[in-house]
């Protein structure tokens, strides 16, 4: 507690003289009055007369004097303005943004960063006044409005207590847009009767996070006043697994290779024990030294593994546990089902029968006449194939599969073809798309005939020629269609097969075919099953055509997915880390597995960071503003109470 001097020295001198003056007035007060009383009282009065001239006897049991002195002392105490340093919230509308990403589970703040942030928000909610409103938004890589604007503090506390940590990464952009969209007066996501139009009201945006997300360059805070509270210590201690992959040893087919990458995010060198298990059975263990703020790779050479679950652990007492474990599900890769329909194309047939294609796909060859058969129609309508390649032919209707048309366009009006031109040459290739990456077309010298292709809305060009787009791709529901605007081989007037391009003799041609099979077939050929990050969607393809699958999550929960129009089953509930098991149809045995791992350096790096919104960098600081809490108002209320009590006693003539 501290005090503020509000009076000059001479004013204090005058004020200090008042209490002695009050006491002197009591001394001057006459006490003796002639009163006739019965003789029985004479003896007691006589004894009192022995003390009547005592100074302190005059003050004995004088309650009014005590109250008057107390009143004066309280006034003097109020004048020195006692108070202490505290904090308070400023503004009448508060938006609490709470980060629930993986790094907020770090224990460098006891018990965790998220729990500490919730405690701070809870204390702020308790300080809200009756006319103030608050809103809570939690965010990781997606935002969720936990509670729209309300002045019900109990409801805010309930919604806050229900927030749980996630294993996802963080992206504050969506949360900021949600806050801005709900910051206008009267507008909440649940108020369907609000039709008023009003100017935006200022709102204080309290952000509780440890950073770890990219800048939001195109966001305008507008009427939002951000206050960023950094959760985390300046020097956290963490080391984590950021990569764990497996593959066959190309030089030794009977061996399996596993590789892990371990990153040390602390400022000191760390030595950890790395353990590799297969189905909870120890396979190998090594000791690894990782320099400060550096990365170390850990290779493992294993015998051939047909299937199972590999688990990698590092023995480390650090601030984040969830990145100390990684999983890899090993299984025989599912072969993509590919149908190649052509009147004859030795170059493509040869490219589809290479060893690399055999590892990822099962290819069926057929003639255009098969497109008229009932068997084909049934398979095409039941999504029996992942990819159908139509070489110089076209079906009556589009199949329930991904397609590649070579020298032809799909049926219908969605795609269109330009006039056939002679000797077109390719100008540019999309080197980012998986189909055309690593494809070099500059050495393709000859294309005798070709035509430009025009994809439907939403399509994109993968190869451009002097005549226009010559290779394009476009979505169709849950599938994709690609069209190549020139033949690989063609038939002359006599029906003889002639070469239309020298592309098949270039190295890029078999690479192109392999890319097509891998992309449309959904198989990368890796030994391990897919691994995704928390919250990402995984496309599950079955080994045999089934109408439904069951997915068991790491905690034992089961979900059933029904087949729609897609050849795959999109699964989105990937919030838990670990191994997910897939049961196809009514099968009782596990058909496939996939894993969910953190593998995010931004989340594993626990060092708090700045928040950059628009072109403004917001440094972390305390959520509530420092302020001086004074008690003089309450003291004056006490003065009023003492004054009323004195008045009451005086009027009742109560003298003790």
XYZ file of C-alpha atoms in Angstrom:
656
model
C 0.000 0.000 0.000
C 1.168 3.527 -0.747
C -0.145 7.060 -0.207
C -0.532 10.299 -2.161
C -0.067 13.642 -0.360
C -2.947 15.953 -1.293
C -2.426 18.811 1.273
C 0.309 21.339 1.991
C 2.236 21.255 5.281
C 0.317 24.133 6.807
C -2.972 22.445 5.902
C -1.853 19.301 7.684
C -0.881 21.439 10.690
C -4.359 22.888 10.930
C -5.941 19.457 10.489
C -3.701 17.941 13.156
C -4.848 20.599 15.640
C -8.491 19.591 15.363
C -8.386 16.415 17.547
C -6.796 18.216 20.557
C -9.375 20.970 20.149
C -12.207 18.449 20.363
C -10.737 16.959 23.516
C -10.326 20.427 25.080
C -13.963 21.167 24.403
C -14.875 18.081 26.390
C -12.694 19.343 29.282
C -14.558 22.655 29.321
C -17.928 21.006 29.386
C -19.672 21.634 32.815
C -20.402 18.484 34.695
C -21.961 19.674 38.022
C -25.635 20.456 38.082
C -27.793 20.732 41.240
C -30.232 17.849 41.193
C -32.464 16.591 43.997
C -32.035 12.873 44.433
C -33.016 10.333 47.099
C -30.555 9.925 49.949
C -29.805 6.352 48.905
C -27.750 7.742 46.022
C -25.656 10.060 48.174
C -22.964 7.572 49.018
C -22.247 6.616 45.429
C -22.254 10.264 44.382
C -19.952 11.118 47.215
C -17.457 8.560 46.048
C -17.618 9.954 42.523
C -16.930 13.417 43.886
C -13.585 12.164 45.007
C -12.642 11.824 41.323
C -14.609 14.698 39.854
C -11.563 16.873 39.462
C -9.607 14.159 37.579
C -8.966 15.132 33.932
C -9.410 11.587 32.603
C -12.594 11.094 34.576
C -14.248 13.610 32.274
C -13.383 11.463 29.278
C -14.398 8.131 30.790
C -16.885 6.197 28.680
C -17.570 9.083 26.290
C -18.777 7.275 23.140
C -19.498 10.489 21.266
C -15.922 11.650 21.731
C -14.649 8.353 20.402
C -16.917 8.564 17.339
C -15.906 12.142 16.631
C -12.208 11.297 16.847
C -12.751 8.238 14.637
C -14.598 10.404 12.134
C -11.722 12.839 12.019
C -9.113 10.089 11.649
C -11.036 8.556 8.731
C -11.178 11.944 7.007
C -7.442 12.375 7.456
C -6.854 8.826 6.175
C -8.936 9.545 3.065
C -6.957 12.716 2.395
C -3.702 10.754 2.063
C -5.415 8.634 -0.666
C -4.228 5.154 0.304
C -4.018 2.637 -2.566
C -1.964 -0.038 -4.240
C -0.857 -1.074 -7.717
C -3.307 -3.315 -9.554
C -4.721 -4.048 -13.002
C -8.023 -3.623 -14.773
C -9.776 -4.239 -18.077
C -10.598 -1.257 -20.243
C -13.457 -1.115 -22.698
C -16.940 -2.549 -22.651
C -16.662 -5.283 -25.317
C -14.074 -8.027 -25.014
C -13.113 -10.784 -27.440
C -10.933 -13.551 -26.005
C -8.903 -15.463 -28.627
C -7.450 -18.645 -27.116
C -4.818 -20.699 -28.943
C -5.425 -24.465 -28.572
C -2.696 -25.704 -30.922
C -0.229 -28.457 -30.046
C 2.428 -26.164 -28.601
C -0.055 -24.846 -26.017
C 0.198 -28.260 -24.305
C 3.789 -27.438 -23.322
C 4.490 -27.680 -19.598
C 7.098 -24.920 -19.266
C 4.283 -23.047 -17.510
C 2.639 -25.120 -14.797
C 0.476 -27.057 -15.507
C 0.383 -26.166 -19.222
C 0.324 -23.026 -21.329
C -3.316 -23.587 -22.217
C -4.398 -24.097 -18.612
C -2.553 -20.957 -17.538
C -4.207 -18.966 -20.323
C -7.622 -20.267 -19.278
C -6.933 -19.212 -15.688
C -6.062 -15.689 -16.821
C -9.166 -15.418 -19.000
C -11.288 -16.728 -16.130
C -9.935 -14.012 -13.829
C -10.689 -11.375 -16.467
C -14.250 -12.630 -16.880
C -14.733 -12.294 -13.120
C -13.687 -8.631 -13.369
C -16.226 -7.811 -16.068
C -18.858 -5.286 -15.030
C -22.566 -5.926 -15.406
C -22.857 -3.737 -18.509
C -19.872 -5.316 -20.302
C -20.001 -8.200 -22.793
C -17.468 -10.825 -23.807
C -16.958 -13.434 -26.501
C -14.653 -16.489 -26.595
C -13.043 -17.890 -29.766
C -10.668 -20.865 -29.696
C -8.385 -21.532 -32.632
C -5.748 -23.895 -33.943
C -5.621 -24.142 -37.732
C -9.400 -23.662 -37.622
C -11.392 -21.244 -35.499
C -14.397 -22.035 -33.341
C -16.713 -19.520 -31.695
C -17.138 -21.051 -28.254
C -19.480 -18.309 -27.048
C -20.798 -15.239 -28.909
C -21.125 -11.881 -27.163
C -22.908 -12.140 -23.832
C -22.928 -10.392 -20.456
C -23.571 -13.712 -18.687
C -20.293 -14.299 -16.872
C -21.316 -17.742 -15.665
C -21.996 -18.847 -19.248
C -18.612 -17.496 -20.351
C -16.893 -19.416 -17.552
C -18.712 -22.618 -18.534
C -17.736 -22.324 -22.198
C -14.146 -21.525 -21.221
C -13.890 -24.598 -19.008
C -15.056 -26.813 -21.887
C -12.159 -25.840 -24.176
C -9.677 -28.682 -24.682
C -6.190 -28.765 -26.253
C -5.697 -30.052 -29.790
C -2.750 -31.587 -31.627
C -3.146 -29.290 -34.636
C -0.919 -26.499 -35.854
C -1.956 -22.871 -35.485
C -3.314 -20.294 -37.923
C -4.737 -17.138 -36.411
C -6.123 -15.764 -39.677
C -9.505 -17.489 -39.494
C -9.906 -16.556 -35.825
C -9.233 -12.893 -36.616
C -11.815 -12.927 -39.400
C -14.352 -14.516 -37.063
C -13.664 -11.888 -34.409
C -14.022 -9.059 -36.913
C -17.238 -10.523 -38.288
C -18.850 -10.748 -34.860
C -17.596 -7.454 -33.452
C -20.537 -5.366 -34.709
C -23.268 -4.429 -32.215
C -26.020 -6.952 -31.722
C -24.642 -9.385 -34.247
C -23.888 -12.872 -33.067
C -23.808 -16.139 -34.934
C -26.927 -17.265 -33.086
C -29.098 -14.138 -33.179
C -31.353 -14.786 -36.168
C -33.702 -11.924 -35.249
C -31.098 -9.177 -35.451
C -31.767 -7.007 -38.473
C -30.393 -3.731 -37.184
C -27.787 -1.753 -39.064
C -25.280 0.055 -36.876
C -21.768 1.328 -36.944
C -19.081 -0.980 -35.628
C -18.307 -0.545 -31.950
C -14.745 -0.709 -30.655
C -13.816 -4.020 -29.085
C -10.734 -5.105 -27.183
C -9.193 -8.236 -28.693
C -7.309 -10.274 -26.090
C -5.077 -12.873 -27.764
C -3.628 -15.652 -25.605
C -1.059 -17.603 -27.606
C 2.601 -18.578 -27.820
C 2.960 -17.401 -31.406
C 4.131 -20.083 -33.775
C 2.030 -18.937 -36.723
C 2.736 -17.019 -39.876
C 1.961 -13.341 -40.308
C -1.494 -12.229 -41.444
C -0.501 -9.594 -44.021
C -3.877 -8.726 -45.534
C -5.961 -8.297 -42.386
C -7.222 -4.901 -41.247
C -7.852 -4.713 -37.512
C -10.309 -1.871 -38.008
C -12.163 -1.257 -34.757
C -10.387 -4.090 -32.945
C -7.750 -3.128 -30.385
C -5.399 -6.135 -30.038
C -3.673 -7.058 -26.792
C -1.335 -10.028 -27.134
C -0.487 -12.072 -24.037
C 2.464 -14.385 -24.661
C 2.152 -17.814 -23.078
C 5.505 -19.466 -22.469
C 8.930 -18.926 -20.996
C 11.804 -17.270 -22.830
C 13.969 -20.416 -22.861
C 11.764 -23.503 -23.156
C 13.315 -26.940 -23.318
C 12.206 -29.246 -26.104
C 13.519 -31.840 -28.527
C 11.203 -33.612 -30.939
C 10.751 -35.942 -33.907
C 9.953 -34.036 -37.086
C 10.236 -36.868 -39.639
C 9.911 -40.657 -39.628
C 9.820 -42.573 -42.922
C 10.336 -46.132 -44.110
C 11.112 -47.642 -47.510
C 12.582 -50.704 -49.143
C 16.342 -50.722 -49.552
C 16.815 -50.386 -53.334
C 20.233 -52.042 -53.142
C 19.110 -54.824 -50.795
C 15.504 -55.823 -51.576
C 15.291 -57.955 -48.430
C 15.919 -55.016 -46.121
C 13.767 -52.181 -44.838
C 15.157 -48.738 -44.184
C 13.794 -46.366 -41.570
C 14.916 -42.795 -41.154
C 14.117 -40.303 -38.403
C 14.942 -36.646 -38.036
C 15.328 -35.244 -34.532
C 15.452 -31.494 -33.888
C 16.801 -29.823 -30.757
C 15.036 -26.519 -30.067
C 16.953 -25.670 -26.895
C 20.168 -23.692 -26.488
C 22.087 -26.639 -25.045
C 23.331 -29.859 -26.600
C 21.034 -32.795 -25.870
C 21.832 -36.478 -25.703
C 18.807 -38.744 -25.990
C 18.062 -42.432 -26.347
C 16.109 -43.265 -29.500
C 14.133 -46.515 -29.421
C 12.483 -48.288 -32.366
C 9.754 -50.868 -31.760
C 7.755 -53.124 -34.086
C 4.356 -54.056 -32.669
C 5.695 -53.036 -29.218
C 8.722 -55.343 -29.589
C 12.145 -53.714 -29.363
C 14.024 -53.671 -32.667
C 16.830 -51.206 -32.072
C 18.009 -48.449 -29.739
C 20.677 -45.821 -30.307
C 22.068 -42.839 -28.439
C 21.993 -39.567 -30.367
C 23.659 -36.250 -29.600
C 21.879 -33.247 -31.083
C 23.651 -29.859 -31.064
C 21.716 -26.813 -29.833
C 19.161 -25.543 -32.368
C 20.295 -28.191 -34.853
C 18.978 -31.383 -36.469
C 20.326 -34.929 -36.422
C 19.315 -37.800 -38.677
C 18.917 -41.321 -37.309
C 18.960 -44.216 -39.841
C 17.886 -47.785 -39.099
C 18.647 -50.890 -41.178
C 16.036 -53.580 -40.587
C 15.178 -56.962 -41.981
C 12.240 -57.204 -44.381
C 8.948 -56.268 -42.737
C 5.728 -57.252 -44.476
C 3.330 -55.449 -42.155
C 3.078 -54.012 -38.679
C 3.365 -50.789 -36.731
C 6.716 -49.127 -36.138
C 6.939 -46.859 -33.113
C 9.819 -44.451 -32.584
C 10.401 -42.945 -29.137
C 12.943 -40.550 -27.719
C 13.649 -40.630 -24.002
C 13.566 -36.962 -23.090
C 12.289 -34.976 -20.142
C 11.255 -31.823 -21.948
C 8.379 -29.383 -22.082
C 6.363 -31.061 -24.871
C 5.650 -34.781 -24.841
C 3.555 -35.288 -27.961
C 6.499 -34.873 -30.363
C 8.597 -37.487 -28.557
C 6.725 -40.339 -30.281
C 6.141 -41.084 -33.972
C 4.426 -43.938 -35.795
C 4.727 -45.609 -39.190
C 2.253 -48.258 -40.367
C 3.889 -50.741 -42.729
C 1.705 -52.715 -45.093
C 1.809 -54.056 -48.595
C 1.008 -51.073 -50.796
C -2.471 -51.103 -52.289
C -2.186 -51.403 -56.048
C -4.147 -48.880 -58.055
C -6.580 -50.381 -60.561
C -5.924 -48.988 -64.037
C -7.745 -49.740 -67.298
C -5.995 -48.879 -70.557
C -8.292 -48.774 -73.593
C -6.565 -48.370 -76.986
C -6.727 -49.696 -80.551
C -2.990 -50.249 -80.247
C -0.144 -48.255 -78.739
C 3.085 -50.127 -78.105
C 4.822 -47.154 -76.500
C 2.140 -46.629 -73.863
C 1.704 -50.346 -73.260
C 5.430 -50.711 -72.687
C 5.482 -47.711 -70.305
C 2.568 -49.198 -68.347
C 4.412 -52.493 -67.853
C 7.622 -51.171 -66.329
C 8.813 -52.382 -62.944
C 8.019 -49.048 -61.300
C 4.427 -49.076 -62.533
C 4.020 -52.698 -61.412
C 4.872 -51.592 -57.871
C 1.966 -49.162 -57.704
C -0.718 -50.369 -60.112
C -2.492 -53.344 -61.595
C -3.094 -52.514 -65.254
C -5.774 -54.100 -67.444
C -5.559 -53.690 -71.234
C -8.549 -53.588 -73.545
C -9.777 -52.596 -77.015
C -12.300 -49.801 -77.713
C -14.934 -52.430 -78.470
C -15.103 -53.315 -74.772
C -16.679 -49.927 -74.100
C -19.916 -51.276 -75.564
C -20.065 -54.289 -73.234
C -22.286 -54.575 -70.185
C -19.349 -55.758 -68.088
C -17.506 -52.517 -68.710
C -20.568 -50.403 -67.931
C -21.074 -52.184 -64.604
C -17.452 -51.730 -63.590
C -17.373 -48.131 -64.782
C -20.510 -47.300 -62.798
C -19.335 -49.105 -59.644
C -15.970 -47.309 -59.400
C -14.066 -50.535 -59.968
C -11.143 -48.611 -61.493
C -9.101 -45.775 -60.081
C -7.965 -44.625 -63.519
C -9.133 -45.287 -67.075
C -6.881 -44.204 -69.952
C -8.717 -43.652 -73.230
C -6.254 -43.636 -76.132
C -7.899 -42.267 -79.324
C -11.331 -43.362 -78.131
C -14.106 -42.099 -75.908
C -16.950 -43.751 -73.937
C -20.636 -42.899 -74.266
C -20.690 -41.450 -70.754
C -18.095 -40.604 -68.186
C -17.173 -43.414 -65.774
C -17.010 -43.251 -62.008
C -13.235 -42.993 -62.173
C -10.408 -40.615 -62.936
C -9.635 -40.455 -66.642
C -6.878 -39.549 -69.075
C -7.871 -38.921 -72.695
C -5.087 -39.065 -75.300
C -5.950 -37.564 -78.684
C -9.655 -37.385 -77.756
C -11.949 -35.365 -75.524
C -14.528 -36.567 -72.972
C -18.183 -36.925 -74.024
C -20.507 -34.029 -73.317
C -20.127 -30.290 -73.593
C -17.777 -29.676 -70.677
C -14.596 -30.008 -72.738
C -13.961 -28.584 -76.176
C -11.204 -29.062 -78.750
C -9.766 -26.646 -81.256
C -8.926 -27.337 -84.865
C -6.189 -29.828 -85.570
C -2.941 -28.047 -86.348
C 0.276 -29.376 -87.796
C 3.556 -29.371 -85.948
C 2.593 -27.602 -82.729
C 5.446 -27.126 -80.307
C 5.266 -27.004 -76.524
C 6.153 -23.689 -74.934
C 5.697 -24.228 -71.200
C 5.046 -26.984 -68.662
C 3.622 -26.757 -65.154
C 6.535 -28.045 -63.064
C 4.600 -27.939 -59.792
C 1.688 -30.259 -60.540
C 2.445 -33.902 -59.587
C 1.673 -35.155 -63.108
C 4.114 -32.877 -64.906
C 6.814 -32.407 -62.290
C 10.248 -33.633 -63.439
C 8.922 -33.597 -67.020
C 11.237 -31.952 -69.554
C 9.496 -31.294 -72.892
C 12.115 -29.047 -74.479
C 13.765 -32.042 -76.153
C 10.488 -33.210 -77.738
C 11.197 -32.070 -81.276
C 8.329 -33.601 -83.206
C 4.552 -33.473 -82.835
C 3.045 -33.912 -86.276
C -0.545 -33.044 -85.382
C -2.307 -31.708 -82.318
C -5.189 -29.575 -81.132
C -5.801 -27.115 -78.334
C -8.005 -28.241 -75.455
C -10.335 -26.047 -73.446
C -11.142 -27.426 -69.968
C -14.375 -26.622 -68.117
C -14.442 -23.946 -65.397
C -12.112 -24.874 -62.571
C -9.637 -26.591 -64.863
C -5.973 -25.756 -65.242
C -3.407 -26.003 -68.011
C -0.462 -28.352 -67.499
C 1.195 -27.870 -70.910
C 0.966 -24.897 -73.246
C 1.805 -24.868 -76.953
C 1.871 -22.252 -79.662
C -1.701 -23.247 -80.541
C -2.945 -22.882 -76.943
C -3.376 -25.295 -74.022
C -2.402 -28.762 -75.202
C -2.652 -30.672 -71.917
C -5.170 -29.741 -69.221
C -6.861 -31.178 -66.153
C -10.207 -30.403 -64.520
C -12.272 -31.704 -61.593
C -15.526 -33.628 -62.096
C -17.367 -34.193 -58.850
C -15.023 -36.335 -56.810
C -12.894 -37.251 -59.830
C -10.473 -35.558 -62.192
C -10.162 -35.708 -65.963
C -7.066 -34.903 -68.013
C -6.895 -34.427 -71.781
C -3.740 -34.576 -73.931
C -4.293 -32.761 -77.226
C -2.116 -34.960 -79.449
C -1.753 -38.656 -80.217
C 1.267 -40.703 -79.267
C 0.649 -42.858 -82.339
C -1.988 -42.495 -85.045
C -3.450 -44.414 -87.979
C -2.869 -43.328 -91.558
C -5.362 -43.607 -94.378
C -4.440 -47.257 -94.869
C -5.053 -48.000 -91.187
C -1.397 -48.453 -90.476
C 0.007 -47.196 -87.158
C 2.333 -44.235 -87.455
C 4.302 -42.320 -84.859
C 2.873 -38.871 -84.152
C 5.652 -37.677 -81.808
C 9.156 -38.532 -80.728
C 8.197 -38.157 -77.049
C 8.235 -41.942 -76.308
C 11.982 -42.085 -76.967
C 12.662 -39.330 -74.447
C 13.366 -40.045 -70.797
C 10.462 -37.907 -69.661
C 7.848 -40.203 -71.252
C 8.001 -43.156 -68.803
C 8.253 -40.639 -65.963
C 5.067 -38.985 -67.236
C 3.224 -42.307 -67.362
C 4.378 -43.205 -63.835
C 3.286 -39.790 -62.548
C -0.152 -40.256 -64.116
C -0.610 -43.674 -62.521
C 0.586 -42.512 -59.124
C -1.463 -39.328 -59.118
C -4.765 -40.736 -60.337
C -4.267 -44.077 -58.591
C -3.517 -42.503 -55.231
C -0.427 -44.634 -54.608
C 3.058 -43.257 -54.099
C 4.660 -46.673 -53.868
C 6.065 -46.030 -50.405
C 6.394 -48.927 -48.017
C 4.691 -47.108 -45.170
C 0.995 -46.300 -45.229
C -0.006 -42.632 -45.420
C 0.942 -40.357 -42.539
C -0.926 -37.091 -42.117
C -0.830 -34.254 -39.645
C -3.606 -33.764 -37.098
C -6.745 -32.358 -38.677
C -5.789 -33.194 -42.263
C -8.081 -35.236 -44.510
C -6.864 -38.642 -45.641
C -8.279 -40.298 -48.760
C -8.827 -43.997 -48.049
C -8.958 -46.347 -51.029
C -10.044 -49.941 -50.570
C -8.323 -52.991 -52.003
C -11.649 -54.418 -53.186
C -14.895 -52.587 -54.067
C -16.968 -52.210 -50.885
C -19.845 -49.948 -49.910
C -18.542 -49.029 -46.474
C -15.494 -49.140 -44.260
C -14.907 -48.887 -40.524
C -12.106 -46.794 -39.080
C -10.813 -47.385 -35.553
C -8.989 -44.428 -34.014
C -6.089 -44.746 -31.535
C -8.420 -44.421 -28.528
C -10.636 -47.267 -29.782
C -13.515 -45.224 -31.195
C -15.045 -46.605 -34.400
C -16.585 -44.693 -37.261
C -18.366 -46.108 -40.289
C -17.968 -44.405 -43.667
C -20.417 -45.049 -46.500
C -19.279 -44.872 -50.099
C -20.600 -41.934 -52.053
C -19.801 -41.031 -55.629
C -16.075 -41.058 -54.975
C -13.649 -43.903 -55.524
C -12.190 -43.152 -52.106
C -13.483 -42.596 -48.595
C -12.458 -39.157 -47.282
C -11.777 -39.353 -43.535
C -11.513 -36.091 -41.608
C -11.514 -37.101 -37.923
C -7.729 -37.202 -37.608
C -7.334 -35.202 -34.417
C -5.621 -37.905 -32.362
C -1.990 -38.892 -32.750
C -1.288 -42.555 -33.409
C -2.338 -45.452 -35.620
C -5.763 -45.739 -37.284
C -7.008 -49.152 -38.442
C -9.297 -49.705 -41.424
C -11.749 -52.596 -41.832
C -13.166 -52.960 -45.342
C -16.791 -54.035 -45.636
C -17.634 -56.756 -43.115
C -14.019 -57.865 -42.693
C -12.964 -58.755 -39.166
C -9.258 -58.348 -39.863
C -7.472 -55.062 -40.344
C -7.171 -54.288 -44.050
C -5.094 -51.112 -43.900
C -3.581 -48.650 -41.468
C -2.554 -45.046 -41.564
C -0.873 -42.816 -38.996
C -1.228 -39.302 -37.648
C 1.961 -37.598 -36.427
C 2.704 -34.037 -35.354
C 5.777 -33.490 -37.590
C 5.549 -29.700 -37.311
C 8.653 -27.678 -36.514
C 6.617 -24.569 -35.748
C 4.713 -26.385 -33.015
C 7.763 -28.182 -31.624
C 9.725 -24.936 -31.451
C 8.296 -23.606 -28.209
C 10.012 -20.227 -28.228
C 7.278 -17.559 -28.081
C 7.095 -15.260 -31.077
C 5.754 -11.880 -32.074
C 2.320 -11.454 -33.592
C 2.207 -9.673 -36.951
C -1.205 -8.553 -38.195
C -1.301 -6.521 -41.362
C 1.827 -4.387 -41.229
C 1.716 -4.081 -37.453
C 3.915 -6.122 -35.127
C 2.268 -6.656 -31.768
C 4.579 -7.434 -28.870
C 3.342 -9.502 -25.990
C 2.319 -7.790 -22.768
C 0.028 -8.267 -19.803
C -3.606 -8.713 -20.725
C -4.917 -6.148 -18.244
C -3.712 -2.556 -18.012
C -1.763 -1.517 -14.866
C -3.711 0.866 -12.679
C -3.776 2.324 -9.165
C -6.535 0.966 -6.974
C -7.595 3.612 -4.414
C -9.808 3.233 -1.340
C -10.691 6.839 -0.498
C -14.208 6.426 -1.828
C -14.820 3.520 0.516
C -13.282 5.476 3.402
C -15.682 8.358 2.738
C -18.552 5.886 2.865
C -17.242 4.770 6.261
C -17.103 8.437 7.338
C -20.742 8.823 6.374
C -21.618 5.719 8.358
C -19.815 6.963 11.485
C -21.495 10.361 11.127
C -24.936 8.774 10.966
C -24.147 6.629 14.007
C -23.031 9.695 15.993
C -26.199 11.549 15.036
C -28.320 8.597 16.114
C -26.585 8.261 19.487
C -26.740 11.978 20.174
C -30.446 12.147 19.446
C -31.158 9.097 21.583
C -29.159 10.633 24.446
C -27.216 7.437 24.914
C -24.307 8.088 27.310
C -22.331 5.209 28.703
